[in-house]
Tab-separated table of C-alpha atoms and ligand atoms in Angstrom:
chain	number	residue	atom	x	y	z
A	890	MET	CA	96.272	123.499	64.049
A	891	PHE	CA	99.646	121.831	64.401
A	892	ARG	CA	100.299	123.404	67.820
A	893	ARG	CA	96.940	122.313	69.169
A	894	ARG	CA	97.712	118.785	68.040
A	895	ALA	CA	101.047	118.859	69.840
A	896	ARG	CA	99.375	119.948	73.070
A	897	ALA	CA	96.820	117.155	72.822
A	898	ASP	CA	99.662	114.683	72.371
A	899	ARG	CA	101.424	116.076	75.405
A	900	GLU	CA	98.267	115.789	77.524
A	901	LEU	CA	97.795	112.233	76.362
A	902	HIS	CA	101.350	111.389	77.349
A	903	GLU	CA	100.818	112.929	80.772
A	904	ALA	CA	97.631	110.933	81.270
A	905	GLN	CA	99.435	107.762	80.279
A	906	ARG	CA	102.220	108.520	82.711
A	907	GLU	CA	99.700	109.079	85.522
A	908	ALA	CA	97.895	105.851	84.686
A	909	LEU	CA	101.170	103.974	84.748
A	910	ALA	CA	102.029	105.481	88.138
A	911	LEU	CA	98.656	104.361	89.481
A	912	ILE	CA	99.160	100.845	88.175
A	913	GLN	CA	102.615	100.664	89.730
A	914	MET	CA	101.243	101.930	93.055
A	915	HIS	CA	98.504	99.325	92.884
A	916	ALA	CA	101.034	96.575	92.220
A	917	ARG	CA	102.958	97.570	95.332
A	918	GLU	CA	99.967	97.674	97.648
A	919	PRO	CA	97.258	95.164	96.812
A	920	LEU	CA	94.358	95.363	99.259
A	921	PRO	CA	92.129	92.385	98.582
A	922	PHE	CA	89.416	93.238	101.088
A	923	ASP	CA	87.274	95.925	102.609
A	924	THR	CA	89.225	98.215	104.864
A	925	VAL	CA	88.356	100.588	107.639
A	926	GLN	CA	90.628	103.583	107.889
A	927	ALA	CA	92.264	104.291	111.212
A	928	PRO	CA	90.821	107.391	112.885
A	929	ALA	CA	92.961	110.518	112.570
A	930	SER	CA	92.785	110.955	116.334
A	931	ALA	CA	91.215	108.843	119.025
A	932	GLY	CA	87.439	109.082	119.143
A	933	SER	CA	86.974	111.271	116.094
A	934	SER	CA	86.869	108.772	113.265
A	935	SER	CA	83.872	110.536	111.755
A	936	GLU	CA	86.124	113.426	110.760
A	937	VAL	CA	87.963	111.235	108.294
A	938	ILE	CA	86.120	111.374	105.013
A	939	VAL	CA	87.227	109.039	102.290
A	940	PRO	CA	85.517	109.361	98.926
A	941	ASP	CA	84.145	106.103	97.626
A	942	LEU	CA	85.550	106.296	94.098
A	943	PRO	CA	86.225	103.596	91.526
A	944	LEU	CA	89.937	104.042	92.102
A	945	ALA	CA	89.578	103.658	95.859
A	946	GLU	CA	91.704	100.533	95.894
A	947	VAL	CA	94.526	102.383	94.158
A	948	ARG	CA	94.438	105.312	96.575
A	949	GLY	CA	93.708	103.085	99.551
A	950	PRO	CA	95.839	103.190	102.660
A	951	SER	CA	98.381	100.466	103.260
A	952	ARG	CA	97.567	97.649	105.644
A	953	GLN	CA	99.439	99.478	108.427
A	954	ASP	CA	97.237	102.544	108.030
A	955	VAL	CA	93.916	100.831	108.554
A	956	GLU	CA	92.154	99.876	111.738
A	957	GLY	CA	91.180	96.553	110.261
A	958	VAL	CA	89.690	94.758	107.302
A	959	MET	CA	86.324	93.058	107.002
A	960	MET	CA	84.402	90.765	104.721
A	961	ARG	CA	80.969	89.261	104.466
A	962	TRP	CA	80.783	85.546	105.192
A	963	MET	CA	77.401	84.243	104.101
A	964	GLN	CA	78.032	80.502	104.095
A	965	LEU	CA	78.476	78.332	107.155
A	966	LEU	CA	81.675	79.050	109.014
A	967	VAL	CA	83.248	75.733	109.895
A	968	ILE	CA	86.157	75.873	112.322
A	969	GLU	CA	87.919	72.663	113.329
A	970	GLY	CA	85.001	70.619	112.055
A	971	GLU	CA	82.283	72.549	113.883
A	972	VAL	CA	79.813	75.091	112.552
A	973	ARG	CA	80.408	78.358	114.375
A	974	THR	CA	77.313	79.825	116.036
A	975	CYS	CA	76.871	83.141	117.802
A	976	PRO	CA	77.275	82.481	121.557
A	977	LYS	CA	74.596	85.068	122.306
A	978	CYS	CA	71.826	84.482	119.767
A	979	GLY	CA	72.758	81.181	118.130
A	980	VAL	CA	72.728	82.238	114.488
A	981	TYR	CA	75.220	80.508	112.220
A	982	ARG	CA	74.991	82.457	108.956
A	983	GLY	CA	75.543	85.987	107.697
A	984	TRP	CA	78.726	86.854	109.568
A	985	ILE	CA	80.927	89.835	109.102
A	986	VAL	CA	84.481	88.673	109.701
A	987	PHE	CA	86.990	91.272	110.868
A	988	CYS	CA	90.741	91.075	110.888
A	989	LEU	CA	92.227	93.783	113.067
A	990	ARG	CA	95.641	95.376	112.951
A	991	ASP	CA	96.900	93.060	115.692
A	992	ASP	CA	95.972	90.095	113.410
A	993	SER	CA	93.106	89.009	115.670
A	994	VAL	CA	89.958	87.810	113.911
A	995	TRP	CA	86.481	88.733	115.148
A	996	LEU	CA	83.042	87.574	114.121
A	997	ARG	CA	79.954	89.764	114.119
A	998	CYS	CA	76.477	88.315	113.722
A	999	ARG	CA	73.534	90.156	112.185
A	1000	ALA	CA	72.309	91.135	115.654
A	1001	GLY	CA	75.605	92.948	116.235
A	1002	HIS	CA	77.141	90.505	118.726
A	1003	GLN	CA	80.898	90.434	118.345
A	1004	VAL	CA	83.168	87.691	119.511
A	1005	GLN	CA	86.844	87.032	118.958
A	1006	GLU	CA	87.655	83.831	117.091
A	1007	PRO	CA	90.998	82.573	118.434
A	1008	HIS	CA	91.189	79.730	115.904
A	1009	LEU	CA	91.365	82.141	112.965
A	1010	ASP	CA	94.099	84.630	112.161
A	1011	ALA	CA	95.230	87.084	109.492
A	1012	THR	CA	96.664	84.279	107.360
A	1013	TRP	CA	93.291	82.574	107.258
A	1014	PHE	CA	91.586	85.886	106.516
A	1015	ASN	CA	93.900	86.742	103.631
A	1016	ARG	CA	93.482	83.298	102.152
A	1017	ASN	CA	89.697	83.529	102.245
A	1018	SER	CA	89.026	87.169	101.438
A	1019	GLY	CA	88.087	88.197	97.915
A	1020	PRO	CA	89.396	91.018	95.740
A	1021	VAL	CA	89.288	94.586	96.997
A	1022	ASP	CA	85.856	96.145	97.073
A	1023	HIS	CA	85.722	99.356	99.074
A	1024	TRP	CA	87.374	101.066	101.937
A	1025	HIS	CA	85.496	103.030	104.525
A	1026	PRO	CA	86.078	106.054	106.737
A	1027	THR	CA	84.348	104.396	109.686
A	1028	LEU	CA	83.421	100.965	110.927
A	1029	GLU	CA	79.727	101.888	110.741
A	1030	ASP	CA	80.107	102.822	107.091
A	1031	GLY	CA	81.771	99.492	106.360
A	1032	LEU	CA	79.053	97.562	108.188
A	1033	ARG	CA	76.342	99.387	106.264
A	1034	HIS	CA	78.099	98.598	103.014
A	1035	LEU	CA	78.151	94.902	103.927
A	1036	GLY	CA	74.463	94.921	104.835
A	1037	HIS	CA	74.676	95.039	108.635
B	153	ZN	ZN1	74.357	87.042	117.811
């Protein structure tokens, strides 16, 4: 009876230590946005499988390890006083905004047209992106998650 109790205590302590390690890791690497993992090798991104678990943000790759980050932008996107519209189909709502590893920002409309937005950068993206949600093994997976 006493020995079993001691083992339970030890397991509890181990679990607490692991939880603390996770929290410390999280504090070092906050990822306040959706991320798309960089492919393991060129052209084979589908081989990288990342489980979509509640702790995904804790195990997530660092900013340097991802291809880019993305967020949904449902409201009007006003840049330098003008509402941004898709140059190809003219829509002005329901964007996915990407920020790539080179800090360039891209817009994608619901029809899948993508255009670089030179007036926006990573600083703007980080200021406007919400808390971490998910990270994705592929761009397609991320787009599906965001409703595109
Ligand atoms: Zn479009």
